[in-house]
Coordinates of C-alpha atoms in Angstrom, one line a residue:
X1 CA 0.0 0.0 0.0
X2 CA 1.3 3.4 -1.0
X3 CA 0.6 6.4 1.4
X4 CA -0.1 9.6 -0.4
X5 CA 0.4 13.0 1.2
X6 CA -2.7 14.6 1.0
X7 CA -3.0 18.0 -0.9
X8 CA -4.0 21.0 1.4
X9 CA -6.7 22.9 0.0
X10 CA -6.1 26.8 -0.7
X11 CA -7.1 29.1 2.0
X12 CA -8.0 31.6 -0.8
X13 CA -10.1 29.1 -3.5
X14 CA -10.6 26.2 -1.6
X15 CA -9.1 24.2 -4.6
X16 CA -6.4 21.8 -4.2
X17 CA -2.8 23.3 -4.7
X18 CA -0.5 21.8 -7.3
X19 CA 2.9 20.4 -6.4
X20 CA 6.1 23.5 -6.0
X21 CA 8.1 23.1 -8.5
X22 CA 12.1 22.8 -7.3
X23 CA 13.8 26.3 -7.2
X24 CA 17.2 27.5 -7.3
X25 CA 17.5 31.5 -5.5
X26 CA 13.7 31.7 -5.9
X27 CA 13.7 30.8 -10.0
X28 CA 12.0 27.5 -11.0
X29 CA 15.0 25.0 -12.1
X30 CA 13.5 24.3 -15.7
X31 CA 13.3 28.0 -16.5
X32 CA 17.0 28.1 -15.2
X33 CA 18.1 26.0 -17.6
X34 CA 16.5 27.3 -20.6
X35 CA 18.0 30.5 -19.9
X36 CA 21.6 28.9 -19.4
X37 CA 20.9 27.2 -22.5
X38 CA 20.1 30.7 -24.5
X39 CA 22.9 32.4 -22.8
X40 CA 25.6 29.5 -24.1
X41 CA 23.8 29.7 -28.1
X42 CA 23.7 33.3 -27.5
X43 CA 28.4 33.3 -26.4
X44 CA 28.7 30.7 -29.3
X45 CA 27.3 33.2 -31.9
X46 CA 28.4 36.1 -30.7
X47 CA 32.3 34.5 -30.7
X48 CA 31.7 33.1 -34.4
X49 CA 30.6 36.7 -35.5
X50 CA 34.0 38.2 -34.2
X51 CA 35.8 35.9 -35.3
X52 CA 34.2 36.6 -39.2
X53 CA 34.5 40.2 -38.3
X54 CA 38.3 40.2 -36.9
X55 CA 39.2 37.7 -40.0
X56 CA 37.5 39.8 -42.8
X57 CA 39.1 43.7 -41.5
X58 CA 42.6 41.9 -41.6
X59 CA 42.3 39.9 -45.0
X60 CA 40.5 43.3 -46.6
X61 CA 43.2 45.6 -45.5
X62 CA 46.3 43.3 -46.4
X63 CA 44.8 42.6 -49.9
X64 CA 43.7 46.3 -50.2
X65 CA 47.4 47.5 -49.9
X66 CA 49.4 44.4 -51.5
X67 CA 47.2 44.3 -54.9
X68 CA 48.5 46.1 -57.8
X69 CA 44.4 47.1 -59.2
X70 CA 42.7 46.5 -56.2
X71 CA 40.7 48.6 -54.0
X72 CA 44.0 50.2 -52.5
X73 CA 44.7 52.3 -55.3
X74 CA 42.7 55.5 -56.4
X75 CA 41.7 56.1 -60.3
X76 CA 45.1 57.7 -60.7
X77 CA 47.1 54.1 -59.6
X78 CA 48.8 55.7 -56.4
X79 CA 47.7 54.0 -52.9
X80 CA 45.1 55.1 -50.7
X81 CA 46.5 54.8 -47.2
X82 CA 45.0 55.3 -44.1
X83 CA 46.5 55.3 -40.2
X84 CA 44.9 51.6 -40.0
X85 CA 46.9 50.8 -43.6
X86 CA 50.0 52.9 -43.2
X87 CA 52.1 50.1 -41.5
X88 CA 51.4 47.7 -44.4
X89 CA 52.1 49.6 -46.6
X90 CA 55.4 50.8 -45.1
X91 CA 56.6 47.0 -44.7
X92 CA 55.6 46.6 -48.5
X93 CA 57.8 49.6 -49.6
X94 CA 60.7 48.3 -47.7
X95 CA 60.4 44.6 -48.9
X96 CA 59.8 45.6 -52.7
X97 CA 63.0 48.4 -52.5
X98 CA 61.5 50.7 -55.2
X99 CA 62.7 54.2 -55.0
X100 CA 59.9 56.9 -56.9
X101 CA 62.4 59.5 -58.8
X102 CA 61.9 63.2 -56.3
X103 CA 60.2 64.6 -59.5
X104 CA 59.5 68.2 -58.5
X105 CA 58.5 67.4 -54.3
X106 CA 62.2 68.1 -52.4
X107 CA 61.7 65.0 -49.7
X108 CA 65.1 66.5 -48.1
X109 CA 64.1 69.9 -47.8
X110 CA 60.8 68.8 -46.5
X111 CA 61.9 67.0 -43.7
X112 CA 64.3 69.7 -42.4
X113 CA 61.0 71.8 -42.3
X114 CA 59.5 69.4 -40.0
X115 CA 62.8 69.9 -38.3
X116 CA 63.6 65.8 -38.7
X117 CA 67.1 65.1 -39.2
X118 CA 67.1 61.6 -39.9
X119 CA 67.5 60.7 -44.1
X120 CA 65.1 59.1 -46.1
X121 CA 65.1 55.4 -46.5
X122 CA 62.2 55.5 -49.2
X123 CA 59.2 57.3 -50.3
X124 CA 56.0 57.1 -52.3
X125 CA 53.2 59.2 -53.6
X126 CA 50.1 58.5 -51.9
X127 CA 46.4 59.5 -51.2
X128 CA 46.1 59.9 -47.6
X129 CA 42.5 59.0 -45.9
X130 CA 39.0 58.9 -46.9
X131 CA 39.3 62.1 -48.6
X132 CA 42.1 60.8 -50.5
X133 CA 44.4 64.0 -49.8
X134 CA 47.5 64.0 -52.7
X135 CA 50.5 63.6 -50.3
X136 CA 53.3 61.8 -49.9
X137 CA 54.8 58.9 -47.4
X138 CA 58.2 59.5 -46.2
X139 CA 60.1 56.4 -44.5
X140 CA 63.3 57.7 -43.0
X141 CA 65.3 56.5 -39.7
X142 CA 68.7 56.3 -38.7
X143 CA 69.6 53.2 -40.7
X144 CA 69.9 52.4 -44.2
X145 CA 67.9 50.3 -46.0
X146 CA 69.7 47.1 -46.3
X147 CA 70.4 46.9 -42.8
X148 CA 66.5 47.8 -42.0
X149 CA 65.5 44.8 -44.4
X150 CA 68.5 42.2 -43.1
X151 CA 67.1 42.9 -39.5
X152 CA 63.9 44.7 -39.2
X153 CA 63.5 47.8 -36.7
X154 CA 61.9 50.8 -36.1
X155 CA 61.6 53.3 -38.7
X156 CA 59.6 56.9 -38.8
X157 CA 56.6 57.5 -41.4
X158 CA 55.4 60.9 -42.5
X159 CA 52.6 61.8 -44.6
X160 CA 53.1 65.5 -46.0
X161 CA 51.2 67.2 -48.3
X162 CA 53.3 68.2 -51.7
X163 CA 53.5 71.5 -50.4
X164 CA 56.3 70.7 -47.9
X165 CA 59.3 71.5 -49.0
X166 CA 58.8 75.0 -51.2
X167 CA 58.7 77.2 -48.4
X168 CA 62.4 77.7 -48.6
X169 CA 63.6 78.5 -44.9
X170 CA 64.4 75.7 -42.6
X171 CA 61.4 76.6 -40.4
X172 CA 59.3 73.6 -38.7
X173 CA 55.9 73.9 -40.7
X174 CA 53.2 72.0 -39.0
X175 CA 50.7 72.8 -42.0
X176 CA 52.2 70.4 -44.2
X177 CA 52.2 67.3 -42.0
X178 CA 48.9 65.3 -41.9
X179 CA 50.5 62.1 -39.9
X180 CA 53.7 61.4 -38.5
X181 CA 55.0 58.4 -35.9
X182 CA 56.7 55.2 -35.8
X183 CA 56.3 51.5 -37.6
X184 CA 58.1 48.4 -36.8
X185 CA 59.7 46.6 -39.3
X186 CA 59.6 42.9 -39.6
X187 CA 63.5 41.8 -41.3
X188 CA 62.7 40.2 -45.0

């Protein structure tokens, strides 16, 4: 013979109460675990979406800068660059060794304007930003070039706009610089 535990009617309807359900801190274990079990699907998604998201921003900006037609190049063929892209491209000038001919932008001049004494290691005609601002990239440092590509470093980058360089006194002109700091150099 089984014994049953008789239900206690309700003081307020007279009506039989159900059986508690078991509770963990006051919330009903079922409805515990369905919310773990959202919170877990929820992490799992949210990981996998920065994961695409980290993976895509480094594949776009490495192909952007590295393609010779690609999306890193205005209409004109020089390189858009940005702060995000100016260390790539810096590493790509250094591995690849070509040297643009000054044309009529004085790089040397410029540089003593901006009161840098270092000499330049290489340099490049580029479009600086979204706006795509005509200016050039000056690499220069206290090495030379061999030596930076034998065994990697720190160099200094400058983006100045063409106008550096024909003021004709040695004065630092701050006008002319849109970006200047330091990239590290992996050795080739």
């Amino acid at each position: 013979m089984t014994s049953r535990t008789p239900r206690r009617p309700s003081p307020f309807t007279g009506k039989e109460r159900e059986p508690r359900l078991v509770t963990a801190l006051g919330i009903p274990i079922p409805l515990l675990l369905v919310a773990l079990l959202v919170a877990g699907l929820l992490g799992a998604q949210l990981a996998g979406a920065l994961e695409r998201a980290t993976t895509s921003t480094s594949d776009s900006a490495s192909t952007s800068v590295d393609s010779l037609s690609g999306g890193g190049k205005n209409s004109a063929g020089v390189p858009v660059i940005t702060e995000t892209t100016l260390g790539t491209e810096v590493q790509r000038l250094i591995d690849t060794g070509t040297i643009q001919p000054l044309t009529s932008f004085d790089a040397a001049q410029c540089l003593r304007e901006q009161g840098i004494p270092d000499s330049i290691l290489i340099m490049e005609e580029v479009a600086w930003g979204g706006e795509e601002s005509p200016s050039w990239l000056l690499v220069h440092g206290p090495m030379d070039r061999e030596t930076l590509r034998a065994n990697g470093g720190t160099v200094s980058a400058t983006v100045v706009l063409p106008s550096c360089g024909t003021s004709g006194d040695d004065v630092p002109s701050q006008e002319n610089r849109l970006w200047s700091g330091d990239v590290m150099i992996g050795p080739l």
